[in-house]
Coordinates of C-alpha atoms in Angstrom, one line a residue:
M1 CA 109.4 -139.6 -210.7
Q2 CA 108.8 -136.1 -209.2
K3 CA 112.5 -135.4 -208.9
I4 CA 113.1 -136.3 -212.8
I5 CA 110.5 -133.9 -213.8
L6 CA 112.2 -131.4 -211.5
Y7 CA 115.3 -131.7 -212.8
T8 CA 114.3 -132.0 -216.5
I9 CA 112.2 -128.4 -216.1
V10 CA 115.4 -126.9 -214.5
I11 CA 117.8 -128.3 -217.5
V12 CA 115.2 -127.4 -220.0
F13 CA 114.7 -123.8 -218.5
S14 CA 118.9 -123.3 -218.3
F15 CA 118.7 -124.1 -222.2
L16 CA 116.2 -121.9 -222.9
T17 CA 117.6 -118.9 -220.9
K18 CA 120.7 -119.5 -222.6
A19 CA 119.2 -119.6 -226.2
V20 CA 117.0 -116.7 -225.9
A21 CA 119.9 -114.4 -224.6
Q22 CA 121.3 -112.4 -227.3
E23 CA 124.1 -109.9 -227.9
K24 CA 123.1 -106.5 -227.9
T25 CA 124.0 -104.2 -230.3
F26 CA 125.7 -100.9 -230.5
E27 CA 122.4 -98.9 -230.9
Q28 CA 120.5 -100.8 -228.0
Q29 CA 123.8 -100.2 -225.7
A30 CA 124.2 -96.7 -226.5
K31 CA 120.4 -96.2 -225.8
E32 CA 120.5 -97.8 -222.4
I33 CA 123.2 -95.6 -221.3
A34 CA 121.3 -92.6 -222.6
N35 CA 118.3 -93.8 -220.6
N36 CA 120.5 -94.0 -217.5
I37 CA 121.7 -90.6 -217.6
E38 CA 118.2 -89.3 -218.1
M39 CA 117.1 -91.5 -215.0
I40 CA 119.7 -90.0 -213.0
T41 CA 119.3 -86.7 -213.6
T42 CA 115.3 -87.1 -213.2
E43 CA 115.8 -88.6 -209.9
E44 CA 118.3 -86.1 -208.6
K45 CA 116.1 -83.0 -209.5
N46 CA 112.8 -84.7 -207.9
A47 CA 115.0 -85.7 -204.8
L48 CA 116.0 -81.8 -204.7
K49 CA 112.5 -80.6 -205.3
K50 CA 111.2 -82.3 -202.0
E51 CA 114.0 -81.3 -200.3
V52 CA 113.4 -77.7 -201.2
E53 CA 109.8 -77.8 -200.4
A54 CA 110.6 -79.4 -196.8
I55 CA 112.7 -76.4 -196.0
D56 CA 110.0 -73.9 -197.6
L57 CA 107.6 -75.7 -195.0
Q58 CA 110.1 -75.1 -192.1
V59 CA 110.4 -71.6 -193.0
K60 CA 106.6 -70.9 -193.4
E61 CA 106.2 -72.8 -190.1
G62 CA 108.7 -70.3 -188.5
K63 CA 111.1 -73.3 -187.5
I64 CA 113.9 -71.9 -189.5
S65 CA 114.8 -68.3 -190.5
A66 CA 114.2 -67.4 -194.3
E67 CA 118.3 -66.6 -194.3
K68 CA 118.9 -70.2 -192.7
G69 CA 116.2 -71.7 -195.5
Q70 CA 118.1 -70.2 -198.2
E71 CA 121.6 -71.3 -197.0
L72 CA 120.3 -75.0 -196.8
K73 CA 118.9 -74.8 -200.3
L74 CA 122.0 -73.8 -201.9
K75 CA 124.0 -76.7 -199.7
I76 CA 121.6 -79.2 -201.0
A77 CA 121.5 -78.0 -204.7
E78 CA 125.5 -78.3 -204.7
E79 CA 125.1 -81.9 -203.1
R80 CA 122.6 -82.9 -205.8
A81 CA 124.4 -81.5 -208.5
K82 CA 127.6 -83.2 -207.7
N83 CA 125.9 -86.4 -207.3
I84 CA 124.7 -85.8 -210.7
E85 CA 128.2 -84.8 -212.0
T86 CA 129.7 -88.1 -210.5
K87 CA 127.2 -90.5 -211.7
V88 CA 126.6 -89.2 -215.4
A89 CA 130.6 -89.3 -215.2
I90 CA 130.4 -93.3 -214.9
E91 CA 127.7 -93.4 -217.8
E92 CA 129.7 -91.3 -220.0
A93 CA 133.1 -93.6 -219.4
K94 CA 130.6 -96.4 -220.2
L95 CA 130.0 -94.5 -223.6
A96 CA 133.4 -93.9 -224.3
Q97 CA 134.3 -97.3 -223.9
L98 CA 131.3 -98.6 -226.1
V99 CA 132.5 -96.2 -229.0
Q100 CA 136.0 -97.4 -228.6
D101 CA 134.8 -101.0 -228.8
K102 CA 132.7 -100.1 -231.7
V103 CA 135.9 -98.9 -233.5
D104 CA 138.0 -102.1 -232.2
G105 CA 135.0 -104.0 -234.1
K106 CA 133.9 -105.8 -231.0
I107 CA 130.4 -104.8 -231.3
V108 CA 128.0 -105.2 -234.1
D109 CA 125.4 -102.7 -235.1
S110 CA 121.7 -103.2 -236.0
V111 CA 122.4 -103.5 -239.9
E112 CA 125.2 -106.3 -239.4
E113 CA 122.9 -108.2 -236.7
S114 CA 120.2 -108.6 -239.2
K115 CA 122.3 -110.1 -241.3
R116 CA 123.5 -112.7 -238.7
G117 CA 122.3 -116.5 -238.3
G118 CA 121.4 -117.6 -235.4
T119 CA 118.6 -119.1 -233.5
T120 CA 115.8 -117.5 -230.9
I121 CA 113.6 -119.8 -228.7
I122 CA 110.1 -118.3 -227.9
L123 CA 108.3 -119.8 -225.0
G124 CA 104.6 -118.3 -226.1
G125 CA 103.3 -115.9 -228.5
N126 CA 105.4 -113.5 -230.3
K127 CA 103.6 -111.0 -233.0
N128 CA 107.0 -109.3 -233.8
D129 CA 108.2 -110.5 -237.4
S130 CA 111.5 -108.8 -237.2
I131 CA 113.6 -112.2 -236.2
G132 CA 116.2 -111.2 -238.9
K133 CA 116.6 -112.4 -242.5
N134 CA 118.8 -115.4 -241.7
K135 CA 117.7 -116.5 -238.3
T136 CA 115.5 -119.2 -237.0
E137 CA 112.8 -118.8 -234.5
I138 CA 111.5 -121.9 -232.5
N139 CA 108.1 -121.1 -231.1
L140 CA 107.7 -123.6 -228.5
G141 CA 104.0 -122.3 -227.6
S142 CA 102.9 -122.9 -231.1
M143 CA 105.0 -125.6 -231.8
K144 CA 106.2 -123.9 -235.0
I145 CA 109.8 -122.9 -236.5
Y146 CA 110.2 -120.0 -238.8
N147 CA 113.5 -119.8 -241.2
G148 CA 113.5 -115.9 -241.2
E149 CA 111.5 -113.0 -241.0
K150 CA 109.8 -113.6 -244.7
D151 CA 108.9 -117.0 -243.8
K152 CA 107.1 -115.9 -240.7
A153 CA 105.3 -113.4 -242.1
E154 CA 104.2 -115.5 -245.1
R155 CA 103.0 -118.3 -242.9
K156 CA 101.0 -116.1 -240.5
S157 CA 99.2 -114.0 -243.1
K158 CA 98.0 -117.8 -244.9
R159 CA 94.1 -118.1 -245.3
T160 CA 94.4 -121.5 -242.7
T161 CA 97.1 -121.3 -239.7
S162 CA 97.1 -123.8 -236.9
Q163 CA 97.5 -123.2 -233.2
F164 CA 98.5 -125.3 -230.0
V165 CA 95.3 -124.8 -227.7
F166 CA 95.7 -125.2 -224.0
A167 CA 92.7 -124.6 -221.3
F168 CA 91.9 -125.3 -217.8
G169 CA 89.8 -124.1 -215.0
L170 CA 86.8 -125.0 -212.5
N171 CA 84.8 -128.2 -213.6
N172 CA 81.4 -129.1 -212.0
V173 CA 78.0 -131.0 -212.9
I174 CA 74.5 -129.2 -213.3
T175 CA 72.0 -131.7 -211.8
E176 CA 68.3 -132.0 -212.7
G177 CA 66.4 -130.0 -210.3
E178 CA 69.1 -128.3 -208.4
N179 CA 71.3 -125.2 -208.0
L180 CA 75.1 -125.5 -208.8
E181 CA 75.5 -124.0 -205.0
D182 CA 74.1 -127.3 -203.8
S183 CA 76.4 -129.4 -205.9
D184 CA 77.8 -132.8 -204.8
Y185 CA 81.5 -131.8 -205.8
R186 CA 83.9 -129.5 -204.5
V187 CA 83.7 -126.3 -206.3
W188 CA 87.5 -125.0 -206.3
G189 CA 88.5 -128.7 -205.9
S190 CA 87.2 -130.2 -209.1
H191 CA 88.8 -128.7 -212.5
F192 CA 89.5 -129.3 -216.0
Y193 CA 92.3 -129.5 -218.7
E194 CA 92.1 -129.5 -222.3
W195 CA 94.8 -129.7 -225.0
G196 CA 95.0 -130.0 -228.7
I197 CA 95.7 -128.7 -232.2
T198 CA 93.1 -126.2 -234.0
Y199 CA 93.0 -125.1 -237.5
N200 CA 91.9 -121.3 -238.3
S201 CA 90.3 -120.6 -241.7
R202 CA 89.6 -117.3 -242.8
I203 CA 85.9 -117.7 -244.7
F204 CA 86.1 -114.8 -246.9
K205 CA 89.2 -114.2 -248.8
N206 CA 89.5 -110.2 -248.5
N207 CA 87.8 -110.3 -245.3
N208 CA 89.2 -110.9 -242.0
L209 CA 86.0 -111.0 -239.4
L210 CA 84.7 -114.4 -239.8
H211 CA 87.0 -117.8 -239.3
A212 CA 85.9 -121.4 -239.0
K213 CA 88.2 -122.9 -236.1
Y214 CA 88.2 -126.7 -236.1
G215 CA 90.5 -129.4 -234.7
L216 CA 91.3 -132.2 -232.0
S217 CA 91.5 -132.1 -228.6
L218 CA 91.8 -134.3 -225.4
M219 CA 89.5 -132.9 -222.4
Y220 CA 90.2 -134.2 -218.7
N221 CA 87.2 -133.2 -216.3
N222 CA 87.8 -134.1 -212.8
L223 CA 85.2 -134.1 -210.1
R224 CA 85.8 -134.3 -206.3
P225 CA 82.7 -135.5 -204.4
T226 CA 81.9 -133.5 -201.0
D227 CA 81.1 -134.9 -197.7
N228 CA 83.9 -138.2 -197.9
R229 CA 82.0 -139.7 -200.5
Y230 CA 83.2 -141.6 -203.4
F231 CA 81.3 -143.5 -206.5
V232 CA 80.0 -147.3 -206.9
K233 CA 78.9 -148.7 -209.6
N234 CA 75.5 -150.5 -208.7
G235 CA 74.2 -152.6 -212.1
N236 CA 73.3 -150.0 -214.7
Q237 CA 73.4 -146.9 -211.9
T238 CA 76.3 -145.4 -210.6
D239 CA 76.0 -144.0 -207.1
L240 CA 77.9 -141.4 -204.6
V241 CA 78.0 -143.2 -201.4
T242 CA 79.8 -142.6 -198.1
S243 CA 82.9 -144.1 -197.2
T244 CA 83.2 -146.2 -194.2
I245 CA 87.1 -144.7 -193.8
K246 CA 88.2 -141.2 -193.7
L247 CA 88.9 -140.4 -197.3
D248 CA 92.2 -137.8 -197.7
D249 CA 91.3 -137.3 -201.3
S250 CA 88.7 -138.7 -204.1
R251 CA 88.8 -137.7 -207.3
F252 CA 86.7 -138.9 -210.4
R253 CA 88.0 -138.3 -214.0
N254 CA 86.7 -138.8 -217.7
V255 CA 89.1 -138.4 -220.5
Y256 CA 87.6 -137.6 -224.2
L257 CA 88.8 -137.1 -227.5
T258 CA 86.8 -134.5 -228.9
A259 CA 86.4 -132.5 -232.1
P260 CA 85.7 -128.9 -231.5
L261 CA 84.2 -126.7 -234.1
H262 CA 83.9 -123.0 -233.7
L263 CA 82.5 -119.9 -235.6
E264 CA 85.3 -117.3 -234.6
F265 CA 85.0 -113.5 -234.6
D266 CA 88.4 -111.8 -234.9
F267 CA 88.7 -108.3 -235.1
T268 CA 92.5 -108.2 -235.8
P269 CA 93.0 -105.4 -238.5
K270 CA 94.6 -105.8 -241.8
K271 CA 98.0 -104.7 -242.6
L272 CA 100.1 -103.9 -245.4
S273 CA 103.3 -105.7 -245.8
K274 CA 106.5 -104.0 -245.4
D275 CA 106.9 -103.2 -249.0
G276 CA 103.6 -102.0 -249.4
T277 CA 102.4 -104.2 -252.3
K278 CA 100.2 -106.9 -250.2
T279 CA 97.5 -106.9 -247.7
D280 CA 98.5 -109.2 -244.9
F281 CA 95.5 -110.7 -242.8
R282 CA 96.5 -111.6 -239.1
T283 CA 94.9 -113.5 -236.3
H284 CA 95.0 -113.7 -232.6
E285 CA 96.3 -110.3 -232.4
S286 CA 92.9 -108.3 -230.9
V287 CA 89.5 -109.2 -229.8
R288 CA 88.4 -112.6 -230.5
L289 CA 85.2 -114.3 -230.0
G290 CA 84.2 -118.0 -230.8
I291 CA 80.8 -119.6 -230.6
G292 CA 80.4 -123.3 -231.3
G293 CA 80.4 -126.8 -229.7
Y294 CA 82.3 -130.0 -229.8
G295 CA 81.5 -133.8 -230.1
G296 CA 83.6 -136.9 -229.4
V297 CA 84.3 -139.8 -227.4
R298 CA 85.2 -141.1 -224.0
I299 CA 88.8 -142.6 -224.0
K300 CA 88.8 -144.0 -220.5
S301 CA 87.6 -143.3 -216.7
K302 CA 89.2 -143.4 -213.8
Q303 CA 88.6 -142.8 -209.8
I304 CA 91.2 -142.0 -207.1
L305 CA 91.1 -142.4 -203.5
K306 CA 93.8 -141.7 -201.2
Y307 CA 93.4 -142.6 -197.5
E308 CA 95.6 -144.2 -194.4
A309 CA 95.1 -147.8 -193.3
D310 CA 97.0 -148.9 -190.4
D311 CA 99.3 -145.8 -190.7
I312 CA 100.0 -146.9 -194.2
K313 CA 99.3 -144.1 -196.8
V314 CA 97.3 -145.8 -199.6
K315 CA 96.4 -144.5 -203.3
E316 CA 94.0 -146.7 -204.8
K317 CA 93.0 -146.5 -208.5
Q318 CA 89.9 -147.8 -209.8
K319 CA 89.5 -148.0 -213.6
G320 CA 85.9 -149.0 -215.7
D321 CA 83.2 -147.5 -217.4
F322 CA 81.4 -146.5 -214.4
N323 CA 78.2 -146.3 -216.9
V324 CA 79.7 -143.0 -218.1
S325 CA 78.2 -142.1 -221.4
D326 CA 80.5 -143.5 -224.0
F327 CA 80.1 -140.2 -226.2
T328 CA 80.1 -136.8 -225.5
Y329 CA 78.6 -133.4 -227.1
G330 CA 78.0 -130.1 -226.1
L331 CA 78.4 -126.0 -226.3
S332 CA 81.3 -123.8 -226.0
A333 CA 82.1 -120.4 -226.3
Y334 CA 85.5 -118.0 -225.7
L335 CA 85.7 -114.6 -225.7
G336 CA 89.2 -112.8 -225.1
Y337 CA 92.1 -110.7 -226.5
G338 CA 95.1 -112.0 -228.5
Q339 CA 95.9 -115.6 -227.6
T340 CA 94.3 -115.7 -224.0
S341 CA 90.5 -116.0 -223.6
L342 CA 87.8 -116.9 -221.2
Y343 CA 86.3 -120.3 -222.1
V344 CA 83.1 -121.9 -221.4
K345 CA 81.9 -125.3 -222.2
Y346 CA 78.6 -127.3 -221.3
D347 CA 78.0 -131.0 -222.0
L348 CA 74.5 -131.5 -223.3
N349 CA 74.4 -135.2 -222.9
P350 CA 74.2 -136.7 -219.0
M351 CA 77.5 -137.6 -217.8
F352 CA 75.8 -141.2 -216.5
K353 CA 74.0 -143.1 -219.1
N354 CA 71.2 -144.8 -217.1
N355 CA 71.0 -142.5 -213.7
N356 CA 68.0 -141.6 -212.6
I357 CA 68.6 -138.1 -212.4
D358 CA 70.8 -136.2 -215.2
Q359 CA 73.7 -134.7 -214.1
N360 CA 75.8 -132.5 -217.2
N361 CA 79.2 -131.5 -217.0
V362 CA 80.2 -127.7 -217.3
S363 CA 83.4 -126.0 -217.2
L364 CA 84.9 -122.6 -216.7
G365 CA 88.3 -121.3 -217.3
L366 CA 91.1 -119.6 -219.3
R367 CA 91.8 -120.9 -222.7
F368 CA 95.2 -120.2 -224.7
D369 CA 95.3 -120.2 -228.6
F370 CA 99.1 -120.4 -229.3
N371 CA 99.3 -119.0 -233.0

């Protein structure tokens, strides 16, 4: 199974690499050559400056005479000038060939390029609307397809937009009467994942600051107990007990379907359209702060134990309710820039329904809102 996943990733990556690659225009290639010439000149001059400073130091320290120093300076100056002449000549030959290819019609300019069709695949966010009038952009991060830059500009400026959300990070519990430092679960070994779809609606028609953010998410909360322990259901109580055999891994996972709701402050400035006749309100292009919460239902609970028995590696999966609360609700917030944020959430309900001591799940990590 792992090999199949690996091969699939390699094939998809190869496809994306080919899809993203685009033919450079005449202007782009000419600018690249000009930059190369400038870089050659700068590098050679800097090298010459260092060599001259080294010679001056030798003269000052009396290691060589002033006449010898001047002779060495002239020599290295000629060498550096020759290097510049040789390297620049190569770039000038490239430029001459580029002009000839342009005359022969082998290279398109930026105007012709914008009229061409084609497809561009974007893995993550892309704030640039200039994808070409007749081109298609497939944005895998936000799971959207734009048919030309006009379509992209209009859809990203709508009062309500949609995002694909993915978050991950550290997960643990806050136990009543204890500090997080004394947690029964590994700090770096316990983690969470979350992914889903959200909608972002601008609350005021002509003001871009306040937004309502809502949607559906799947949350995966994983806990790894310390000290070779695992969970055992004893009636309406769920206890952490020490295993009689050495556990290579002990992981407890709860999966929830939740509906998050946030009041989002988005400081993305408004801007005029290209023709100057319309004001566009964009999102996810500046500082963002979201404050709110979530509520949902538990889909499943599972415990995974790994150990060795008679030199045989065993992976045991235990499924059940483990007396975990059927519903979850809590508070959450995020702060970031663009599509990336620092994300924190806290369950107001205890993880187990009837345990004598309440334990509330808490998570801290990174959140990506692919707009």
